[in-house]
PDB file of C-alpha atoms in Angstrom:
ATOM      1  CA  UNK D 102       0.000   0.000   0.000  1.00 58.00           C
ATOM      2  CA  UNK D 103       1.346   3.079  -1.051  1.00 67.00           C
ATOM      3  CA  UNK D 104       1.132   6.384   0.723  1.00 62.00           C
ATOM      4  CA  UNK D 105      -1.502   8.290  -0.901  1.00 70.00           C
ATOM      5  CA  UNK D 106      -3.844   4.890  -0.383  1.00 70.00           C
ATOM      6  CA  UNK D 107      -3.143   4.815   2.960  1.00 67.00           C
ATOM      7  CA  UNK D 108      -4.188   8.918   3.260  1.00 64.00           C
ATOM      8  CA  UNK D 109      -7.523   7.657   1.888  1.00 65.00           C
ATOM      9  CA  UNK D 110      -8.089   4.574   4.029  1.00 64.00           C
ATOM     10  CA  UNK D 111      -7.218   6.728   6.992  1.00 62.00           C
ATOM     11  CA  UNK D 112      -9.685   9.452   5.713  1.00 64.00           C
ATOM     12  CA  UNK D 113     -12.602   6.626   4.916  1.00 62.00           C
ATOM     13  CA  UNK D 114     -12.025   5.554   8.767  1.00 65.00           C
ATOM     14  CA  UNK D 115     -12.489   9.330   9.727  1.00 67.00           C
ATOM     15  CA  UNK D 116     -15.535  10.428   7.486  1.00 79.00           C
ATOM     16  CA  UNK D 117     -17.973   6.919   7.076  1.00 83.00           C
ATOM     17  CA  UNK D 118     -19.357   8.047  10.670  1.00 86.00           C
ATOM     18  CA  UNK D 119     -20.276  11.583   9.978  1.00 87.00           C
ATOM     19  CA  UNK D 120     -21.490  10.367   6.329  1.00 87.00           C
ATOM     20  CA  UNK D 121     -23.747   8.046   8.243  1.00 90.00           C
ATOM     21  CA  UNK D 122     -25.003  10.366  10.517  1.00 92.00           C
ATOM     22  CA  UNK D 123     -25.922  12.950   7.836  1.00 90.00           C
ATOM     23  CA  UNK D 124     -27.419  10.505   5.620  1.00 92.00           C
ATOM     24  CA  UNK D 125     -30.080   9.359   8.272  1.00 95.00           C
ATOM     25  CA  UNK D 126     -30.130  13.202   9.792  1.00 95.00           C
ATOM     26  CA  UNK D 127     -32.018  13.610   6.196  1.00 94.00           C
ATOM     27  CA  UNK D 128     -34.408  10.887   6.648  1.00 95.00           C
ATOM     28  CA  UNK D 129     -35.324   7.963   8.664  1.00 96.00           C
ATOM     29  CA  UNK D 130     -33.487   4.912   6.752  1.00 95.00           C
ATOM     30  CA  UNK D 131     -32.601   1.704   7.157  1.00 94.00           C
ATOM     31  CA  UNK D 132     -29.011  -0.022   6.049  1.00 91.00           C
ATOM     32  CA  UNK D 133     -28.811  -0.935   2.351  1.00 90.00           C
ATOM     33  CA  UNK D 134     -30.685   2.272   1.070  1.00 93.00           C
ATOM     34  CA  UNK D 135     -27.662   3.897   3.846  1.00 91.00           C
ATOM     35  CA  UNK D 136     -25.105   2.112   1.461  1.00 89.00           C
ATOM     36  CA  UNK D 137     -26.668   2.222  -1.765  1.00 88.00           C
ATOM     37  CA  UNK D 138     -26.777   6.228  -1.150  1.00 88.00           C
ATOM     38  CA  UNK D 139     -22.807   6.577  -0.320  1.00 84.00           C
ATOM     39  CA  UNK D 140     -22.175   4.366  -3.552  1.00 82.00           C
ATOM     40  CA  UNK D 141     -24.190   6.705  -5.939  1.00 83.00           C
ATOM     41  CA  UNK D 142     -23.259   9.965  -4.578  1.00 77.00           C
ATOM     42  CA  UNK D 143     -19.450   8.855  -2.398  1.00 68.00           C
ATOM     43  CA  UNK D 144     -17.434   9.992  -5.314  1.00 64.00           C
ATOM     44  CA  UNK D 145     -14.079   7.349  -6.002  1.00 64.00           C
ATOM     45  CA  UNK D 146     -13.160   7.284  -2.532  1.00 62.00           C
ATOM     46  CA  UNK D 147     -16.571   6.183  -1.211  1.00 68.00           C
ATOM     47  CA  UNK D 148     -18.176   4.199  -4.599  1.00 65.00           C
ATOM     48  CA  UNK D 149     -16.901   0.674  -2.922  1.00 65.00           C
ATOM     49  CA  UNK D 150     -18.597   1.278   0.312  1.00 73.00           C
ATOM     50  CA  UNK D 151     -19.595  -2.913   1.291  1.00 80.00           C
ATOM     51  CA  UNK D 152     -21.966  -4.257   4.005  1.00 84.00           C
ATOM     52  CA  UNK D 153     -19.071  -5.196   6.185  1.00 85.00           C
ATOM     53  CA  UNK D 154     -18.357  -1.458   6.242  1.00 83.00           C
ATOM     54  CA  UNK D 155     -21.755   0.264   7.267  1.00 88.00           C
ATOM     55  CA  UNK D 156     -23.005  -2.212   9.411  1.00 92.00           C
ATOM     56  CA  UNK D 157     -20.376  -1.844  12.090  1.00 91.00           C
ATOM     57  CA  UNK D 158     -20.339   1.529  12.306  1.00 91.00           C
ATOM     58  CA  UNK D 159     -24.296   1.091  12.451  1.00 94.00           C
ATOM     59  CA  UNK D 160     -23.910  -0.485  15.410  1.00 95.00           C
ATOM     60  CA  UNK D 161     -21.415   1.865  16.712  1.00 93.00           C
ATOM     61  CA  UNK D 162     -23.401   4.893  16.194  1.00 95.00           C
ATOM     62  CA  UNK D 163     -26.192   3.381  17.791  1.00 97.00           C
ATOM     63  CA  UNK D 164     -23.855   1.788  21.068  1.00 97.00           C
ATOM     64  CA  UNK D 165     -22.692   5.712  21.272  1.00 96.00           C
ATOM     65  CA  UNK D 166     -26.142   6.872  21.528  1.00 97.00           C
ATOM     66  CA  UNK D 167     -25.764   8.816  18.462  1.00 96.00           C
ATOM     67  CA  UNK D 168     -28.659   7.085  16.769  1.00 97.00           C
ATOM     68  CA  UNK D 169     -31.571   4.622  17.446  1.00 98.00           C
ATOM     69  CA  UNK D 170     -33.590   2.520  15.041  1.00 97.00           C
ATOM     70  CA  UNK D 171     -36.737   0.728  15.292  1.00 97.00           C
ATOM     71  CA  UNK D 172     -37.692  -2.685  13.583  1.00 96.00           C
ATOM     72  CA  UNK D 173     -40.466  -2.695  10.824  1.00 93.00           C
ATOM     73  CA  UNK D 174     -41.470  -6.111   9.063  1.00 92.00           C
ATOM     74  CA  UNK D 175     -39.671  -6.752   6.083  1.00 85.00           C
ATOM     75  CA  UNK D 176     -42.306  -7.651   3.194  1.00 83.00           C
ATOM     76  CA  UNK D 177     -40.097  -9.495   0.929  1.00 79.00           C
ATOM     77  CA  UNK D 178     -38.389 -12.425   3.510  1.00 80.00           C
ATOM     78  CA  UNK D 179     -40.613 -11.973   6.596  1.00 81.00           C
ATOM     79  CA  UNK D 180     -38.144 -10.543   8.895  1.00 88.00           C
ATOM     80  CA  UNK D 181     -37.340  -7.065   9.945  1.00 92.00           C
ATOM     81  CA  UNK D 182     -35.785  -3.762   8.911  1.00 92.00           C
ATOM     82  CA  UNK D 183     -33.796  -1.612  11.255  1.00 95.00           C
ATOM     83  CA  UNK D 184     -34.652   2.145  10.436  1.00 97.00           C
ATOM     84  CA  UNK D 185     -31.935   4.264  11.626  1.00 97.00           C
ATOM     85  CA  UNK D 186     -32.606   7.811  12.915  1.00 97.00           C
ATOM     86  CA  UNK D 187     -30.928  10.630  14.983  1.00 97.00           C
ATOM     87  CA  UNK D 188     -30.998  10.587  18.282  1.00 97.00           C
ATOM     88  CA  UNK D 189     -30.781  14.384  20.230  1.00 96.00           C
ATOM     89  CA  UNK D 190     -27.250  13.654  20.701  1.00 96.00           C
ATOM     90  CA  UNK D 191     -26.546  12.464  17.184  1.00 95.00           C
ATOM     91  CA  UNK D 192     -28.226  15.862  15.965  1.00 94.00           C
ATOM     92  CA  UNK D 193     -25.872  17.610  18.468  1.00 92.00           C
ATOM     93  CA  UNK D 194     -22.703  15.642  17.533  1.00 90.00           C
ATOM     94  CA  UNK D 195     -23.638  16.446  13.920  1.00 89.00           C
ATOM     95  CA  UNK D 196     -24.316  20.249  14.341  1.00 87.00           C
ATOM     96  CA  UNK D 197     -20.678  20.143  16.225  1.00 85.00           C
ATOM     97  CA  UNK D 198     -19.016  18.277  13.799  1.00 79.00           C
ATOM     98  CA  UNK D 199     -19.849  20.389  11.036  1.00 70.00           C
ATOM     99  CA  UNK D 200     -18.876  23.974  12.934  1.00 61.00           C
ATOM    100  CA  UNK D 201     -15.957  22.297  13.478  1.00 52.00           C
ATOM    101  CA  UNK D 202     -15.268  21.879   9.683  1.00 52.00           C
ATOM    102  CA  UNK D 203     -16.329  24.934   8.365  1.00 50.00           C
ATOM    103  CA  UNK D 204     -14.249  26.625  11.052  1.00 52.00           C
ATOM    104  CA  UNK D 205     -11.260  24.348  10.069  1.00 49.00           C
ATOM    105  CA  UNK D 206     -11.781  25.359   6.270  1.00 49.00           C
ATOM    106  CA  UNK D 207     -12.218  28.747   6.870  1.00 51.00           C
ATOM    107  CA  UNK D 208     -15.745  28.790   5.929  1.00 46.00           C
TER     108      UNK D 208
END
């Protein structure tokens, strides 16, 4: 791995979480329309976003408090969607987050 590829796996680390949280901040959601979002609209970086990706940092997100989900019946197996929103403190942390940026760009 060279050094610009590891820039951009150490950048992918940094920004799936905030990516998450502002994709559900716009709607309630639940994981594959989550990743089939990032893939059309993440760019090159983001375009290979996988399952083994989102769903842990699903889980984090929600562990943190950051966001919650309740479980709807899924029409095409029988089982049951998780549909991820923000919690208070995920609004807050998201709100924060992005200050922070536009402060760090300058904007």
């Amino acid at each position: 791995m060279g050094m610009e590829e590891k820039y951009i796996q150490q950048f992918k680390k940094g920004a799936y979480e905030m990516i998450l949280l502002s994709l559900i901040a716009q709607k309630e959601t639940y994981g594959y329309e989550i990743l089939t979002e990032i893939q059309k609209q993440g760019g090159e970086i983001f375009a290979f976003a996988k399952e083994g990706t989102i769903y842990p940092i699903l889980y984090r997100l929600t562990k943190a408090g950051l966001i919650q989900y309740r479980l709807v019946p899924a029409k095409a197996n029988g089982g049951e969607k998780k549909y991820y929103s923000l919690t208070g403190e995920g609004k807050d942390c998201l709100l924060y987050t992005s200050d922070a940026a536009d402060e760090g760009l300058g904007v």
